[in-house]
Amino acid sequence: MVAVAAWLALVHDAPTFRQALWRGWLFGLGHFTVNNNWFQHAFDFQDAMPPVLGYFAAVGLALYLAIFPMVAAGLAWRLGRRATATPDPAFILVFAAAWIATEWLRSVLFTGYAWDPLGVMWLPAIGIARLSAWIGTYALSGVTIVAAGSLWMLARRRVAMPAIVVPLLAFAALSALWTDAPAAPANAPRVRVVQPDIGQEDRSESDGERVLSALEKLSGTPGATPASSSGRRAWCATISRMAIPSTPMTGRARSICAAGSRGCSAPTTSC
């Protein structure tokens, strides 16, 4: 949040439109390089390419994804910035709207890349994260920009906007203490998501029998109690393709599915 607030200040204080675009792109480069580093780790568990290429993949993708924060910064500078050295709500609100638009565009352009929305930072504050159920994930990212902008204004001793935003976010965060998801109806369909819980580092493409045995154990057995056995099973597609490469294994997997009262979505359902 502090980093986003500092970025807003840097974009606002940019002397030219080009400088605002440049600062937006640099922020996006760092943001996506760090937050997309997770898929570099996947390169450690395959033999087709050297693991070090994962780092180049993360940076290479970030070079493109940084265009979207760059556009948001440019729009905010051009449309929301006034000829003043102090921040104002108009700039922050335009910036939030520009971020919402560019984050949505990122999710659909060229087949889309929706991972790493800015609003994901609210997951530790589940009360605020739940706002996405009403306003959507893109708007939650816009709320993040408004929150960061309020922090920036507070640092500049401009308290009007923070006096509204901070209490609202605090109330949303604290709402997690007295709210919870409603209980499911007794006749609601049950879905059991089954994953073998075998670490990637402990599994290879020849471990189909081991993975399938784990799936069989966790999928429930005929005649068990409804809470543990009934309903539809959902197996991870990636796990299933690795675990069930041959026709005999496929037949065995479908036999496991047939043991339940409502069948199974293996091996094609993703989780």
GROMACS .gro file of C-alpha atoms in nm:
model
  271
    1MET     CA    1   0.000   0.000   0.000
    2VAL     CA    2   0.285   0.238   0.083
    3ALA     CA    3   0.452   0.156  -0.249
    4VAL     CA    4   0.132   0.232  -0.441
    5ALA     CA    5   0.091   0.560  -0.251
    6ALA     CA    6   0.450   0.658  -0.336
    7TRP     CA    7   0.387   0.568  -0.700
    8LEU     CA    8   0.080   0.791  -0.715
    9ALA     CA    9   0.290   1.077  -0.581
   10LEU     CA   10   0.563   1.015  -0.840
   11VAL     CA   11   0.313   1.011  -1.126
   12HIS     CA   12   0.138   1.323  -0.999
   13ASP     CA   13   0.468   1.511  -0.970
   14ALA     CA   14   0.596   1.404  -1.313
   15PRO     CA   15   0.693   1.720  -1.505
   16THR     CA   16   0.579   1.586  -1.844
   17PHE     CA   17   0.334   1.336  -1.987
   18ARG     CA   18   0.621   1.121  -2.109
   19GLN     CA   19   0.769   1.112  -1.760
   20ALA     CA   20   0.432   1.003  -1.619
   21LEU     CA   21   0.417   0.718  -1.871
   22TRP     CA   22   0.773   0.616  -1.793
   23ARG     CA   23   0.706   0.609  -1.418
   24GLY     CA   24   0.391   0.406  -1.476
   25TRP     CA   25   0.578   0.153  -1.686
   26LEU     CA   26   0.861   0.115  -1.433
   27PHE     CA   27   0.611   0.055  -1.153
   28GLY     CA   28   0.436  -0.208  -1.362
   29LEU     CA   29   0.766  -0.377  -1.445
   30GLY     CA   30   0.856  -0.416  -1.079
   31HIS     CA   31   0.502  -0.505  -0.976
   32PHE     CA   32   0.458  -0.788  -1.225
   33THR     CA   33   0.815  -0.917  -1.205
   34VAL     CA   34   0.785  -0.972  -0.830
   35ASN     CA   35   0.427  -1.095  -0.820
   36ASN     CA   36   0.457  -1.327  -1.121
   37ASN     CA   37   0.773  -1.490  -0.991
   38TRP     CA   38   0.555  -1.784  -0.883
   39PHE     CA   39   0.566  -1.944  -1.227
   40GLN     CA   40   0.946  -1.938  -1.226
   41HIS     CA   41   0.921  -2.197  -0.950
   42ALA     CA   42   0.741  -2.431  -1.191
   43PHE     CA   43   1.055  -2.447  -1.406
   44ASP     CA   44   1.231  -2.625  -1.119
   45PHE     CA   45   1.010  -2.932  -1.168
   46GLN     CA   46   1.052  -3.015  -1.536
   47ASP     CA   47   1.341  -3.127  -1.755
   48ALA     CA   48   1.251  -2.971  -2.090
   49MET     CA   49   1.409  -2.631  -2.016
   50PRO     CA   50   1.671  -2.504  -1.769
   51PRO     CA   51   1.509  -2.364  -1.450
   52VAL     CA   52   1.698  -2.035  -1.491
   53LEU     CA   53   1.478  -1.956  -1.792
   54GLY     CA   54   1.190  -1.909  -1.550
   55TYR     CA   55   1.340  -1.582  -1.429
   56PHE     CA   56   1.365  -1.452  -1.786
   57ALA     CA   57   1.004  -1.560  -1.847
   58ALA     CA   58   0.880  -1.360  -1.545
   59VAL     CA   59   1.068  -1.047  -1.651
   60GLY     CA   60   0.979  -1.090  -2.017
   61LEU     CA   61   0.609  -1.109  -1.940
   62ALA     CA   62   0.636  -0.812  -1.705
   63LEU     CA   63   0.784  -0.602  -1.987
   64TYR     CA   64   0.451  -0.638  -2.168
   65LEU     CA   65   0.215  -0.627  -1.869
   66ALA     CA   66   0.374  -0.302  -1.748
   67ILE     CA   67   0.205  -0.128  -2.041
   68PHE     CA   68  -0.128  -0.135  -1.857
   69PRO     CA   69  -0.012   0.053  -1.542
   70MET     CA   70   0.167   0.288  -1.782
   71VAL     CA   71  -0.162   0.368  -1.959
   72ALA     CA   72  -0.339   0.416  -1.625
   73ALA     CA   73  -0.069   0.656  -1.509
   74GLY     CA   74  -0.084   0.849  -1.835
   75LEU     CA   75  -0.462   0.883  -1.820
   76ALA     CA   76  -0.452   1.001  -1.459
   77TRP     CA   77  -0.179   1.256  -1.533
   78ARG     CA   78  -0.354   1.388  -1.843
   79LEU     CA   79  -0.714   1.391  -1.718
   80GLY     CA   80  -0.696   1.421  -1.340
   81ARG     CA   81  -0.390   1.627  -1.259
   82ARG     CA   82  -0.423   1.996  -1.195
   83ALA     CA   83  -0.146   2.254  -1.203
   84THR     CA   84  -0.082   2.226  -0.832
   85ALA     CA   85   0.183   2.066  -0.617
   86THR     CA   86  -0.068   1.922  -0.372
   87PRO     CA   87  -0.276   1.607  -0.429
   88ASP     CA   88  -0.650   1.630  -0.467
   89PRO     CA   89  -0.937   1.377  -0.477
   90ALA     CA   90  -0.998   1.434  -0.848
   91PHE     CA   91  -0.657   1.297  -0.942
   92ILE     CA   92  -0.698   0.993  -0.717
   93LEU     CA   93  -1.047   0.911  -0.842
   94VAL     CA   94  -0.942   0.945  -1.207
   95PHE     CA   95  -0.643   0.724  -1.133
   96ALA     CA   96  -0.870   0.462  -0.972
   97ALA     CA   97  -1.104   0.467  -1.273
   98ALA     CA   98  -0.810   0.437  -1.513
   99TRP     CA   99  -0.669   0.144  -1.316
  100ILE     CA  100  -1.006  -0.037  -1.323
  101ALA     CA  101  -1.030   0.009  -1.700
  102THR     CA  102  -0.674  -0.102  -1.774
  103GLU     CA  103  -0.688  -0.399  -1.537
  104TRP     CA  104  -1.004  -0.517  -1.712
  105LEU     CA  105  -0.839  -0.460  -2.050
  106ARG     CA  106  -0.539  -0.667  -1.938
  107SER     CA  107  -0.775  -0.955  -1.858
  108VAL     CA  108  -0.928  -0.968  -2.208
  109LEU     CA  109  -0.670  -0.834  -2.456
  110PHE     CA  110  -0.479  -1.100  -2.653
  111THR     CA  111  -0.665  -1.382  -2.470
  112GLY     CA  112  -0.611  -1.195  -2.142
  113TYR     CA  113  -0.391  -1.218  -1.836
  114ALA     CA  114  -0.614  -1.173  -1.533
  115TRP     CA  115  -0.369  -1.289  -1.266
  116ASP     CA  116  -0.226  -1.052  -1.009
  117PRO     CA  117  -0.508  -0.798  -0.969
  118LEU     CA  118  -0.412  -0.514  -0.738
  119GLY     CA  119  -0.707  -0.585  -0.508
  120VAL     CA  120  -0.560  -0.921  -0.408
  121MET     CA  121  -0.357  -0.740  -0.144
  122TRP     CA  122  -0.674  -0.721   0.068
  123LEU     CA  123  -0.689  -1.098   0.127
  124PRO     CA  124  -0.539  -1.066   0.478
  125ALA     CA  125  -0.821  -0.819   0.556
  126ILE     CA  126  -1.101  -1.054   0.461
  127GLY     CA  127  -1.376  -0.803   0.545
  128ILE     CA  128  -1.248  -0.571   0.272
  129ALA     CA  129  -1.176  -0.857   0.033
  130ARG     CA  130  -1.542  -0.961   0.061
  131LEU     CA  131  -1.642  -0.635  -0.106
  132SER     CA  132  -1.553  -0.806  -0.434
  133ALA     CA  133  -1.874  -1.010  -0.399
  134TRP     CA  134  -2.074  -0.689  -0.449
  135ILE     CA  135  -1.849  -0.465  -0.656
  136GLY     CA  136  -1.626  -0.714  -0.839
  137THR     CA  137  -1.250  -0.763  -0.837
  138TYR     CA  138  -1.174  -0.477  -1.075
  139ALA     CA  139  -1.358  -0.225  -0.860
  140LEU     CA  140  -1.179  -0.364  -0.554
  141SER     CA  141  -0.853  -0.276  -0.726
  142GLY     CA  142  -0.993   0.073  -0.775
  143VAL     CA  143  -1.068   0.086  -0.402
  144THR     CA  144  -0.701  -0.003  -0.346
  145ILE     CA  145  -0.593   0.299  -0.548
  146VAL     CA  146  -0.831   0.520  -0.348
  147ALA     CA  147  -0.694   0.380  -0.022
  148ALA     CA  148  -0.336   0.438  -0.132
  149GLY     CA  149  -0.426   0.787  -0.249
  150SER     CA  150  -0.583   0.860   0.090
  151LEU     CA  151  -0.261   0.748   0.257
  152TRP     CA  152  -0.067   0.982   0.030
  153MET     CA  153  -0.301   1.272   0.107
  154LEU     CA  154  -0.271   1.201   0.478
  155ALA     CA  155   0.107   1.225   0.448
  156ARG     CA  156   0.058   1.565   0.284
  157ARG     CA  157  -0.176   1.670   0.567
  158ARG     CA  158  -0.482   1.674   0.344
  159VAL     CA  159  -0.739   1.505   0.567
  160ALA     CA  160  -1.077   1.553   0.394
  161MET     CA  161  -1.065   1.241   0.175
  162PRO     CA  162  -0.885   1.018   0.431
  163ALA     CA  163  -1.148   1.116   0.690
  164ILE     CA  164  -1.408   0.943   0.471
  165VAL     CA  165  -1.210   0.654   0.321
  166VAL     CA  166  -1.020   0.531   0.629
  167PRO     CA  167  -1.327   0.482   0.855
  168LEU     CA  168  -1.517   0.308   0.576
  169LEU     CA  169  -1.232   0.066   0.511
  170ALA     CA  170  -1.183   0.010   0.884
  171PHE     CA  171  -1.553  -0.074   0.923
  172ALA     CA  172  -1.534  -0.314   0.628
  173ALA     CA  173  -1.227  -0.483   0.774
  174LEU     CA  174  -1.383  -0.520   1.119
  175SER     CA  175  -1.704  -0.657   0.970
  176ALA     CA  176  -1.527  -0.992   0.941
  177LEU     CA  177  -1.559  -1.026   1.318
  178TRP     CA  178  -1.940  -1.051   1.311
  179THR     CA  179  -2.022  -1.173   0.961
  180ASP     CA  180  -1.986  -1.515   0.810
  181ALA     CA  181  -2.107  -1.705   0.508
  182PRO     CA  182  -2.460  -1.847   0.552
  183ALA     CA  183  -2.488  -2.217   0.617
  184ALA     CA  184  -2.563  -2.431   0.311
  185PRO     CA  185  -2.914  -2.580   0.290
  186ALA     CA  186  -2.943  -2.944   0.388
  187ASN     CA  187  -3.038  -3.044   0.032
  188ALA     CA  188  -2.760  -2.844  -0.135
  189PRO     CA  189  -2.542  -3.044  -0.379
  190ARG     CA  190  -2.207  -3.150  -0.241
  191VAL     CA  191  -1.883  -3.116  -0.434
  192ARG     CA  192  -1.568  -3.278  -0.301
  193VAL     CA  193  -1.249  -3.130  -0.449
  194VAL     CA  194  -0.991  -3.407  -0.438
  195GLN     CA  195  -0.619  -3.344  -0.462
  196PRO     CA  196  -0.361  -3.609  -0.372
  197ASP     CA  197  -0.155  -3.370  -0.157
  198ILE     CA  198   0.174  -3.493  -0.300
  199GLY     CA  199   0.431  -3.218  -0.341
  200GLN     CA  200   0.553  -3.137  -0.691
  201GLU     CA  201   0.908  -3.213  -0.583
  202ASP     CA  202   0.797  -3.565  -0.480
  203ARG     CA  203   0.612  -3.647  -0.800
  204SER     CA  204   0.718  -3.738  -1.152
  205GLU     CA  205   0.538  -3.840  -1.470
  206SER     CA  206   0.592  -4.206  -1.378
  207ASP     CA  207   0.406  -4.176  -1.046
  208GLY     CA  208   0.060  -4.238  -1.190
  209GLU     CA  209  -0.013  -4.534  -0.965
  210ARG     CA  210   0.089  -4.344  -0.653
  211VAL     CA  211  -0.121  -4.040  -0.739
  212LEU     CA  212  -0.423  -4.246  -0.841
  213SER     CA  213  -0.407  -4.443  -0.516
  214ALA     CA  214  -0.412  -4.118  -0.321
  215LEU     CA  215  -0.709  -3.993  -0.525
  216GLU     CA  216  -0.890  -4.322  -0.465
  217LYS     CA  217  -0.833  -4.297  -0.089
  218LEU     CA  218  -0.953  -3.938  -0.067
  219SER     CA  219  -1.255  -3.974  -0.296
  220GLY     CA  220  -1.464  -4.168  -0.044
  221THR     CA  221  -1.591  -4.522  -0.061
  222PRO     CA  222  -1.931  -4.678  -0.139
  223GLY     CA  223  -2.151  -4.717   0.166
  224ALA     CA  224  -1.978  -4.441   0.363
  225THR     CA  225  -2.170  -4.164   0.536
  226PRO     CA  226  -2.320  -3.899   0.307
  227ALA     CA  227  -2.098  -3.628   0.452
  228SER     CA  228  -1.787  -3.810   0.343
  229SER     CA  229  -1.895  -3.991   0.030
  230SER     CA  230  -2.197  -3.849  -0.152
  231GLY     CA  231  -2.198  -3.578  -0.416
  232ARG     CA  232  -1.974  -3.505  -0.713
  233ARG     CA  233  -1.597  -3.540  -0.704
  234ALA     CA  234  -1.375  -3.288  -0.878
  235TRP     CA  235  -1.020  -3.393  -0.955
  236CYS     CA  236  -0.754  -3.149  -1.064
  237ALA     CA  237  -0.711  -3.170  -1.440
  238THR     CA  238  -0.334  -3.137  -1.424
  239ILE     CA  239  -0.309  -3.407  -1.161
  240SER     CA  240  -0.547  -3.633  -1.350
  241ARG     CA  241  -0.365  -3.606  -1.682
  242MET     CA  242  -0.040  -3.698  -1.509
  243ALA     CA  243  -0.189  -3.973  -1.300
  244ILE     CA  244  -0.406  -4.142  -1.562
  245PRO     CA  245  -0.195  -4.164  -1.879
  246SER     CA  246  -0.304  -4.511  -1.989
  247THR     CA  247  -0.632  -4.679  -2.079
  248PRO     CA  248  -0.625  -4.927  -1.785
  249MET     CA  249  -0.574  -4.641  -1.539
  250THR     CA  250  -0.851  -4.445  -1.704
  251GLY     CA  251  -1.090  -4.735  -1.656
  252ARG     CA  252  -0.990  -4.767  -1.293
  253ALA     CA  253  -1.039  -4.394  -1.237
  254ARG     CA  254  -1.388  -4.408  -1.382
  255SER     CA  255  -1.468  -4.702  -1.155
  256ILE     CA  256  -1.372  -4.488  -0.856
  257CYS     CA  257  -1.601  -4.214  -0.984
  258ALA     CA  258  -1.888  -4.454  -1.033
  259ALA     CA  259  -1.865  -4.558  -0.667
  260GLY     CA  260  -2.012  -4.224  -0.557
  261SER     CA  261  -2.380  -4.142  -0.567
  262ARG     CA  262  -2.351  -3.866  -0.827
  263GLY     CA  263  -2.040  -3.951  -1.022
  264CYS     CA  264  -1.717  -3.765  -1.079
  265SER     CA  265  -1.576  -3.507  -1.312
  266ALA     CA  266  -1.234  -3.667  -1.344
  267PRO     CA  267  -1.018  -3.646  -1.537
  268THR     CA  268  -1.113  -3.320  -1.708
  269THR     CA  269  -1.227  -3.085  -1.433
  270SER     CA  270  -0.973  -2.826  -1.325
  271CYS     CA  271  -0.942  -2.695  -0.971
   0.00000   0.00000   0.00000
